Amino acid sequence: ERMASRIALAAAAAGSGIITSALLVKKETQHARNFHSNQHLKYPASANFPNLTNHHNMLKDFLTPGMYGRLRDKTTCSGFTLDQAIQVGVDNPGQPGKIEGKTIGVVAGDEESYEVFKELFDLIIKEKHGYTETSKHVTHLDASKIKNGTFDEKYVKSCRIRTGRNLRGLTLPPIICRSERKEVERVISGALQGMKGDYKGHYYPLNGMNEKVYNQLVDDHFLFQKPTGSLLLCSGMARDWPDARGIWHNASKNMLVWINEEDHVRFICMEKGGNMQRVFTRFCEGLNQVEQLINK
């Protein structure tokens, strides 16, 4: 339970903006690999500690040589290592003097990352979000609890609510393989086919999308693009693009699902005007319906 709390709270701190979960399986002997080899294990940890002298991110703030030495040989059940977790921060030093929105420089490869590398992750989570190891993440998806949820349309032109979700049992986007990514698409798109009533819609895979559909999604401002930012690219988000990516929306075009964009799933509800109450009601009902269909 404590671990699950850290998972839910840590996602944004890990640089992916995600609420993570992955199946913990029986752990077999793993050798920590520095991406493509384990040759670094022939040398002392001090010889492989990254040069962070000119960095200005949270990786620089919290990773010490001693901590690196304690964590570098550890792996998660999927084989994810500390060197994989921190490489994005090593390659992206951040901007000097930037306090608000400071670059994190760490990603999670699976659920167990938050436990295996907790010595580093917990410090970053506390600094970024103020949550401690014993904090609990509470989700409230009850739209009836919203008060004064309609705003003056003279000031509010549109409302949008979105969240990210990932499927338990699969690795997270930084290390997900092609077959797992296709499994995400299969599970999510299959569940969305079962949506009923106002939530019924259609799924459009990016791979092989025809020009007419493409132009319509662009006109609707629904289409997401291949990541180009250095943080996303170094985090592995653009691998195999556009394979197993796609967009689903309902007939009214006020509910949208992105599959394998950055998270496994991005769930979005929106409409013009200031009725946030109605948007949140749709968000809660739609999200609950999708989760129920996935769990069937």
mmCIF file of C-alpha atoms in Angstrom:
data_model
loop_
_atom_site.group_PDB
_atom_site.id
_atom_site.type_symbol
_atom_site.label_atom_id
_atom_site.label_comp_id
_atom_site.label_asym_id
_atom_site.label_seq_id
_atom_site.Cartn_x
_atom_site.Cartn_y
_atom_site.Cartn_z
ATOM 1 C CA GLU A 1 0.000 0.000 0.000
ATOM 2 C CA ARG A 2 2.816 2.395 0.824
ATOM 3 C CA MET A 3 4.503 1.509 -2.435
ATOM 4 C CA ALA A 4 1.283 2.105 -4.376
ATOM 5 C CA SER A 5 1.052 5.551 -2.802
ATOM 6 C CA ARG A 6 4.527 6.461 -4.004
ATOM 7 C CA ILE A 7 3.710 5.136 -7.473
ATOM 8 C CA ALA A 8 0.669 7.351 -7.842
ATOM 9 C CA LEU A 9 2.418 10.420 -6.481
ATOM 10 C CA ALA A 10 5.728 9.996 -8.220
ATOM 11 C CA ALA A 11 4.723 9.913 -11.830
ATOM 12 C CA ALA A 12 5.182 13.577 -12.659
ATOM 13 C CA ALA A 13 8.384 13.717 -10.658
ATOM 14 C CA ALA A 14 9.800 10.950 -12.786
ATOM 15 C CA GLY A 15 9.410 13.180 -15.811
ATOM 16 C CA SER A 16 6.517 11.418 -17.552
ATOM 17 C CA GLY A 17 3.406 12.821 -15.985
ATOM 18 C CA ILE A 18 1.954 9.425 -15.460
ATOM 19 C CA ILE A 19 0.152 7.372 -12.857
ATOM 20 C CA THR A 20 2.045 4.141 -13.071
ATOM 21 C CA SER A 21 1.486 0.502 -12.340
ATOM 22 C CA ALA A 22 3.119 -2.698 -13.543
ATOM 23 C CA LEU A 23 2.819 -6.343 -12.609
ATOM 24 C CA LEU A 24 5.441 -7.495 -10.142
ATOM 25 C CA VAL A 25 6.552 -10.955 -11.251
ATOM 26 C CA LYS A 26 8.947 -13.427 -9.721
ATOM 27 C CA LYS A 27 12.355 -11.828 -9.944
ATOM 28 C CA GLU A 28 15.129 -13.779 -11.584
ATOM 29 C CA THR A 29 18.825 -12.963 -11.401
ATOM 30 C CA GLN A 30 19.511 -9.772 -13.324
ATOM 31 C CA HIS A 31 22.769 -8.020 -14.094
ATOM 32 C CA ALA A 32 22.559 -4.245 -14.217
ATOM 33 C CA ARG A 33 23.183 -3.120 -17.761
ATOM 34 C CA ASN A 34 24.282 0.343 -18.832
ATOM 35 C CA PHE A 35 21.789 0.262 -21.739
ATOM 36 C CA HIS A 36 23.637 -2.024 -24.164
ATOM 37 C CA SER A 37 26.298 -3.684 -22.040
ATOM 38 C CA ASN A 38 27.367 -4.430 -18.513
ATOM 39 C CA GLN A 39 31.025 -3.604 -19.085
ATOM 40 C CA HIS A 40 30.819 -0.785 -16.533
ATOM 41 C CA LEU A 41 30.522 -3.428 -13.816
ATOM 42 C CA LYS A 42 34.205 -4.234 -14.376
ATOM 43 C CA TYR A 43 35.024 -0.813 -12.916
ATOM 44 C CA PRO A 44 34.274 0.772 -9.551
ATOM 45 C CA ALA A 45 31.050 2.778 -9.352
ATOM 46 C CA SER A 46 33.058 5.981 -8.981
ATOM 47 C CA ALA A 47 34.493 5.495 -12.468
ATOM 48 C CA ASN A 48 31.004 5.426 -14.026
ATOM 49 C CA PHE A 49 29.421 8.245 -12.000
ATOM 50 C CA PRO A 50 28.125 10.858 -14.511
ATOM 51 C CA ASN A 51 29.715 14.289 -14.746
ATOM 52 C CA LEU A 52 26.972 16.622 -13.496
ATOM 53 C CA THR A 53 29.208 19.617 -12.885
ATOM 54 C CA ASN A 54 27.338 21.939 -15.242
ATOM 55 C CA HIS A 55 23.868 20.522 -14.651
ATOM 56 C CA HIS A 56 20.893 22.382 -13.195
ATOM 57 C CA ASN A 57 18.284 19.688 -12.674
ATOM 58 C CA MET A 58 17.007 17.632 -9.749
ATOM 59 C CA LEU A 59 19.198 14.701 -10.720
ATOM 60 C CA LYS A 60 22.191 16.919 -9.964
ATOM 61 C CA ASP A 61 20.575 18.059 -6.692
ATOM 62 C CA PHE A 62 20.053 14.588 -5.236
ATOM 63 C CA LEU A 63 22.248 11.945 -6.892
ATOM 64 C CA THR A 64 25.500 11.500 -4.981
ATOM 65 C CA PRO A 65 28.427 9.198 -5.750
ATOM 66 C CA GLY A 66 27.584 7.132 -2.694
ATOM 67 C CA MET A 67 23.937 6.745 -3.723
ATOM 68 C CA TYR A 68 24.978 5.825 -7.265
ATOM 69 C CA GLY A 69 27.286 3.160 -5.878
ATOM 70 C CA ARG A 70 24.491 1.656 -3.795
ATOM 71 C CA LEU A 71 21.945 1.620 -6.635
ATOM 72 C CA ARG A 72 23.840 1.099 -9.892
ATOM 73 C CA ASP A 73 23.971 -2.720 -9.691
ATOM 74 C CA LYS A 74 20.273 -3.092 -8.845
ATOM 75 C CA THR A 75 17.590 -3.966 -11.399
ATOM 76 C CA THR A 76 13.821 -4.170 -11.401
ATOM 77 C CA CYS A 77 11.925 -7.300 -12.424
ATOM 78 C CA SER A 78 11.948 -6.090 -16.048
ATOM 79 C CA GLY A 79 15.695 -5.421 -15.988
ATOM 80 C CA PHE A 80 15.463 -1.626 -15.656
ATOM 81 C CA THR A 81 18.562 -0.023 -14.119
ATOM 82 C CA LEU A 82 19.561 3.206 -12.457
ATOM 83 C CA ASP A 83 21.670 4.186 -15.465
ATOM 84 C CA GLN A 84 18.596 3.913 -17.672
ATOM 85 C CA ALA A 85 16.567 5.951 -15.204
ATOM 86 C CA ILE A 86 19.023 8.852 -15.051
ATOM 87 C CA GLN A 87 20.301 9.006 -18.646
ATOM 88 C CA VAL A 88 17.691 11.593 -19.657
ATOM 89 C CA GLY A 89 18.949 13.889 -16.887
ATOM 90 C CA VAL A 90 22.581 13.312 -17.815
ATOM 91 C CA ASP A 91 21.859 14.250 -21.444
ATOM 92 C CA ASN A 92 19.624 17.232 -20.572
ATOM 93 C CA PRO A 93 21.378 19.445 -18.008
ATOM 94 C CA GLY A 94 18.564 21.965 -17.560
ATOM 95 C CA GLN A 95 18.686 25.744 -17.456
ATOM 96 C CA PRO A 96 20.712 27.674 -14.872
ATOM 97 C CA GLY A 97 18.671 29.777 -12.484
ATOM 98 C CA LYS A 98 15.381 28.041 -13.339
ATOM 99 C CA ILE A 99 13.538 27.229 -10.117
ATOM 100 C CA GLU A 100 9.885 27.033 -11.206
ATOM 101 C CA GLY A 101 9.403 24.022 -13.454
ATOM 102 C CA LYS A 102 12.930 22.765 -12.892
ATOM 103 C CA THR A 103 13.846 19.746 -15.027
ATOM 104 C CA ILE A 104 13.647 16.457 -13.124
ATOM 105 C CA GLY A 105 16.041 14.300 -15.139
ATOM 106 C CA VAL A 106 14.777 10.859 -14.055
ATOM 107 C CA VAL A 107 12.275 8.414 -15.559
ATOM 108 C CA ALA A 108 10.684 5.176 -14.353
ATOM 109 C CA GLY A 109 10.751 2.040 -16.478
ATOM 110 C CA ASP A 110 8.156 0.099 -14.499
ATOM 111 C CA GLU A 111 6.270 0.094 -11.206
ATOM 112 C CA GLU A 112 9.112 -1.494 -9.296
ATOM 113 C CA SER A 113 11.412 1.410 -10.208
ATOM 114 C CA TYR A 114 9.821 3.409 -7.391
ATOM 115 C CA GLU A 115 10.799 0.741 -4.879
ATOM 116 C CA VAL A 116 14.203 -0.356 -6.166
ATOM 117 C CA PHE A 117 15.428 3.231 -6.645
ATOM 118 C CA LYS A 118 13.407 4.790 -3.832
ATOM 119 C CA GLU A 119 16.502 6.308 -2.243
ATOM 120 C CA LEU A 120 16.655 8.721 -5.185
ATOM 121 C CA PHE A 121 13.009 8.801 -6.278
ATOM 122 C CA ASP A 122 11.589 9.625 -2.839
ATOM 123 C CA LEU A 123 13.841 12.661 -2.477
ATOM 124 C CA ILE A 124 12.746 14.013 -5.851
ATOM 125 C CA ILE A 125 9.062 13.358 -5.148
ATOM 126 C CA LYS A 126 9.266 15.197 -1.839
ATOM 127 C CA GLU A 127 11.067 18.152 -3.413
ATOM 128 C CA LYS A 128 8.716 18.363 -6.404
ATOM 129 C CA HIS A 129 5.366 17.604 -4.777
ATOM 130 C CA GLY A 130 5.883 17.761 -1.019
ATOM 131 C CA TYR A 131 4.818 14.136 -0.541
ATOM 132 C CA THR A 132 6.695 11.802 1.763
ATOM 133 C CA GLU A 133 7.101 8.036 1.775
ATOM 134 C CA THR A 134 3.994 7.638 3.954
ATOM 135 C CA SER A 135 1.743 10.015 1.970
ATOM 136 C CA LYS A 136 -1.413 8.583 0.417
ATOM 137 C CA HIS A 137 -2.734 9.411 -3.026
ATOM 138 C CA VAL A 138 -6.513 9.777 -3.012
ATOM 139 C CA THR A 139 -8.602 9.831 -6.184
ATOM 140 C CA HIS A 140 -12.074 11.408 -6.169
ATOM 141 C CA LEU A 141 -14.102 10.704 -9.302
ATOM 142 C CA ASP A 142 -17.474 11.818 -7.941
ATOM 143 C CA ALA A 143 -18.775 14.718 -10.017
ATOM 144 C CA SER A 144 -21.597 15.391 -7.544
ATOM 145 C CA LYS A 145 -19.027 16.770 -5.102
ATOM 146 C CA ILE A 146 -18.221 19.685 -7.415
ATOM 147 C CA LYS A 147 -19.680 22.981 -6.187
ATOM 148 C CA ASN A 148 -20.177 26.105 -8.310
ATOM 149 C CA GLY A 149 -18.921 24.232 -11.345
ATOM 150 C CA THR A 150 -20.302 26.561 -14.006
ATOM 151 C CA PHE A 151 -18.206 29.596 -14.931
ATOM 152 C CA ASP A 152 -19.161 32.828 -16.628
ATOM 153 C CA GLU A 153 -18.661 32.365 -20.383
ATOM 154 C CA LYS A 154 -17.566 35.987 -20.657
ATOM 155 C CA TYR A 155 -14.321 34.827 -19.079
ATOM 156 C CA VAL A 156 -14.157 31.087 -19.782
ATOM 157 C CA LYS A 157 -14.176 30.055 -23.436
ATOM 158 C CA SER A 158 -13.782 26.297 -22.978
ATOM 159 C CA CYS A 159 -13.158 23.600 -20.367
ATOM 160 C CA ARG A 160 -10.844 20.607 -20.623
ATOM 161 C CA ILE A 161 -9.931 17.836 -18.171
ATOM 162 C CA ARG A 162 -7.310 15.191 -18.901
ATOM 163 C CA THR A 163 -5.424 12.419 -17.180
ATOM 164 C CA GLY A 164 -2.782 9.809 -17.978
ATOM 165 C CA ARG A 165 -3.043 6.100 -17.183
ATOM 166 C CA ASN A 166 -0.829 3.051 -17.686
ATOM 167 C CA LEU A 167 -1.713 -0.633 -17.717
ATOM 168 C CA ARG A 168 -0.604 -2.932 -14.949
ATOM 169 C CA GLY A 169 1.514 -5.793 -16.230
ATOM 170 C CA LEU A 170 3.353 -3.824 -18.928
ATOM 171 C CA THR A 171 6.515 -1.754 -18.759
ATOM 172 C CA LEU A 172 6.299 2.022 -18.980
ATOM 173 C CA PRO A 173 6.992 4.094 -22.128
ATOM 174 C CA PRO A 174 10.738 4.713 -21.534
ATOM 175 C CA ILE A 175 11.504 0.998 -22.049
ATOM 176 C CA ILE A 176 8.322 -0.489 -23.485
ATOM 177 C CA CYS A 177 8.957 -2.929 -26.329
ATOM 178 C CA ARG A 178 7.035 -3.096 -29.602
ATOM 179 C CA SER A 179 4.985 -6.125 -28.587
ATOM 180 C CA GLU A 180 3.932 -4.530 -25.282
ATOM 181 C CA ARG A 181 3.004 -1.292 -27.038
ATOM 182 C CA LYS A 182 0.810 -3.278 -29.426
ATOM 183 C CA GLU A 183 -0.767 -4.999 -26.440
ATOM 184 C CA VAL A 184 -1.629 -1.592 -24.970
ATOM 185 C CA GLU A 185 -3.312 -0.649 -28.254
ATOM 186 C CA ARG A 186 -5.200 -3.944 -28.404
ATOM 187 C CA VAL A 187 -6.516 -3.737 -24.842
ATOM 188 C CA ILE A 188 -7.480 -0.065 -24.886
ATOM 189 C CA SER A 189 -8.959 0.084 -28.380
ATOM 190 C CA GLY A 190 -10.858 -3.127 -27.669
ATOM 191 C CA ALA A 191 -12.343 -1.685 -24.496
ATOM 192 C CA LEU A 192 -13.311 1.544 -26.265
ATOM 193 C CA GLN A 193 -15.282 -0.457 -28.829
ATOM 194 C CA GLY A 194 -17.626 -1.422 -26.005
ATOM 195 C CA MET A 195 -18.528 2.151 -25.011
ATOM 196 C CA LYS A 196 -22.283 2.820 -25.060
ATOM 197 C CA GLY A 197 -24.656 5.751 -25.533
ATOM 198 C CA ASP A 198 -23.070 9.213 -25.721
ATOM 199 C CA TYR A 199 -19.697 7.554 -25.182
ATOM 200 C CA LYS A 200 -19.795 5.403 -28.306
ATOM 201 C CA GLY A 201 -17.040 6.303 -30.762
ATOM 202 C CA HIS A 202 -14.395 5.177 -33.239
ATOM 203 C CA TYR A 203 -10.662 4.413 -33.091
ATOM 204 C CA TYR A 204 -8.233 5.785 -35.710
ATOM 205 C CA PRO A 205 -4.747 4.198 -35.789
ATOM 206 C CA LEU A 206 -1.973 6.597 -36.815
ATOM 207 C CA ASN A 207 -0.228 3.912 -38.807
ATOM 208 C CA GLY A 208 -1.831 3.807 -42.263
ATOM 209 C CA MET A 209 -4.232 6.677 -41.560
ATOM 210 C CA ASN A 210 -5.763 7.965 -44.803
ATOM 211 C CA GLU A 211 -5.534 11.614 -45.825
ATOM 212 C CA LYS A 212 -9.209 12.414 -45.266
ATOM 213 C CA VAL A 213 -9.190 11.165 -41.680
ATOM 214 C CA TYR A 214 -5.846 12.838 -41.047
ATOM 215 C CA ASN A 215 -7.082 16.231 -42.278
ATOM 216 C CA GLN A 216 -10.285 15.973 -40.241
ATOM 217 C CA LEU A 217 -8.384 15.182 -37.032
ATOM 218 C CA VAL A 218 -6.062 18.117 -37.712
ATOM 219 C CA ASP A 219 -9.054 20.414 -38.264
ATOM 220 C CA ASP A 220 -10.576 19.175 -34.998
ATOM 221 C CA HIS A 221 -7.250 19.822 -33.198
ATOM 222 C CA PHE A 222 -7.273 16.185 -32.061
ATOM 223 C CA LEU A 223 -4.163 14.827 -33.753
ATOM 224 C CA PHE A 224 -1.022 14.482 -31.654
ATOM 225 C CA GLN A 225 2.384 14.666 -33.266
ATOM 226 C CA LYS A 226 5.593 12.701 -32.951
ATOM 227 C CA PRO A 227 7.580 14.004 -29.952
ATOM 228 C CA THR A 228 10.455 16.309 -30.863
ATOM 229 C CA GLY A 229 11.649 17.737 -27.540
ATOM 230 C CA SER A 230 14.978 16.504 -26.231
ATOM 231 C CA LEU A 231 13.531 15.315 -22.908
ATOM 232 C CA LEU A 232 10.903 13.168 -24.624
ATOM 233 C CA LEU A 233 13.318 11.837 -27.224
ATOM 234 C CA CYS A 234 15.943 10.939 -24.609
ATOM 235 C CA SER A 235 13.187 9.261 -22.589
ATOM 236 C CA GLY A 236 12.437 6.922 -25.500
ATOM 237 C CA MET A 237 8.951 8.259 -26.241
ATOM 238 C CA ALA A 238 9.332 8.412 -30.039
ATOM 239 C CA ARG A 239 10.641 4.899 -30.669
ATOM 240 C CA ASP A 240 8.921 2.989 -33.504
ATOM 241 C CA TRP A 241 6.680 5.944 -34.333
ATOM 242 C CA PRO A 242 3.819 5.751 -35.325
ATOM 243 C CA ASP A 243 3.476 2.028 -34.647
ATOM 244 C CA ALA A 244 0.625 1.113 -32.249
ATOM 245 C CA ARG A 245 -0.387 4.746 -31.703
ATOM 246 C CA GLY A 246 -3.869 6.052 -32.311
ATOM 247 C CA ILE A 247 -6.749 8.353 -31.435
ATOM 248 C CA TRP A 248 -10.295 7.547 -30.375
ATOM 249 C CA HIS A 249 -13.168 10.001 -29.988
ATOM 250 C CA ASN A 250 -16.899 9.759 -29.421
ATOM 251 C CA ALA A 251 -19.486 10.921 -31.949
ATOM 252 C CA SER A 252 -19.996 14.265 -30.178
ATOM 253 C CA LYS A 253 -16.232 14.900 -30.197
ATOM 254 C CA ASN A 254 -16.211 15.897 -26.544
ATOM 255 C CA MET A 255 -14.334 12.825 -25.303
ATOM 256 C CA LEU A 256 -10.928 11.883 -26.659
ATOM 257 C CA VAL A 257 -8.453 9.076 -25.948
ATOM 258 C CA TRP A 258 -4.833 9.033 -27.112
ATOM 259 C CA ILE A 259 -3.155 5.624 -27.144
ATOM 260 C CA ASN A 260 0.634 5.333 -26.727
ATOM 261 C CA GLU A 261 1.308 9.039 -27.174
ATOM 262 C CA GLU A 262 3.464 9.439 -24.037
ATOM 263 C CA ASP A 263 1.555 7.473 -21.404
ATOM 264 C CA HIS A 264 -0.139 4.236 -22.365
ATOM 265 C CA VAL A 265 -3.392 6.217 -22.376
ATOM 266 C CA ARG A 266 -4.381 9.893 -22.258
ATOM 267 C CA PHE A 267 -8.061 10.460 -21.470
ATOM 268 C CA ILE A 268 -9.493 13.911 -22.305
ATOM 269 C CA CYS A 269 -12.921 15.507 -21.979
ATOM 270 C CA MET A 270 -13.710 19.001 -23.220
ATOM 271 C CA GLU A 271 -16.389 21.342 -24.522
ATOM 272 C CA LYS A 272 -16.849 25.012 -25.349
ATOM 273 C CA GLY A 273 -18.196 27.275 -22.641
ATOM 274 C CA GLY A 274 -17.761 27.304 -18.885
ATOM 275 C CA ASN A 275 -19.705 24.253 -17.697
ATOM 276 C CA MET A 276 -16.900 22.474 -15.863
ATOM 277 C CA GLN A 277 -19.463 20.473 -13.886
ATOM 278 C CA ARG A 278 -20.737 18.811 -17.062
ATOM 279 C CA VAL A 279 -17.237 18.181 -18.400
ATOM 280 C CA PHE A 280 -16.136 16.570 -15.134
ATOM 281 C CA THR A 281 -19.294 14.432 -15.039
ATOM 282 C CA ARG A 282 -18.495 13.139 -18.526
ATOM 283 C CA PHE A 283 -14.877 12.612 -17.526
ATOM 284 C CA CYS A 284 -15.798 10.525 -14.459
ATOM 285 C CA GLU A 285 -18.473 8.460 -16.182
ATOM 286 C CA GLY A 286 -16.365 7.845 -19.283
ATOM 287 C CA LEU A 287 -13.227 6.919 -17.388
ATOM 288 C CA ASN A 288 -15.114 4.550 -15.100
ATOM 289 C CA GLN A 289 -16.775 2.896 -18.110
ATOM 290 C CA VAL A 290 -13.423 2.366 -19.844
ATOM 291 C CA GLU A 291 -11.857 0.876 -16.717
ATOM 292 C CA GLN A 292 -14.790 -1.495 -16.265
ATOM 293 C CA LEU A 293 -14.511 -2.657 -19.879
ATOM 294 C CA ILE A 294 -10.754 -3.218 -19.528
ATOM 295 C CA ASN A 295 -11.284 -5.300 -16.396
ATOM 296 C CA LYS A 296 -13.889 -7.594 -18.009
#
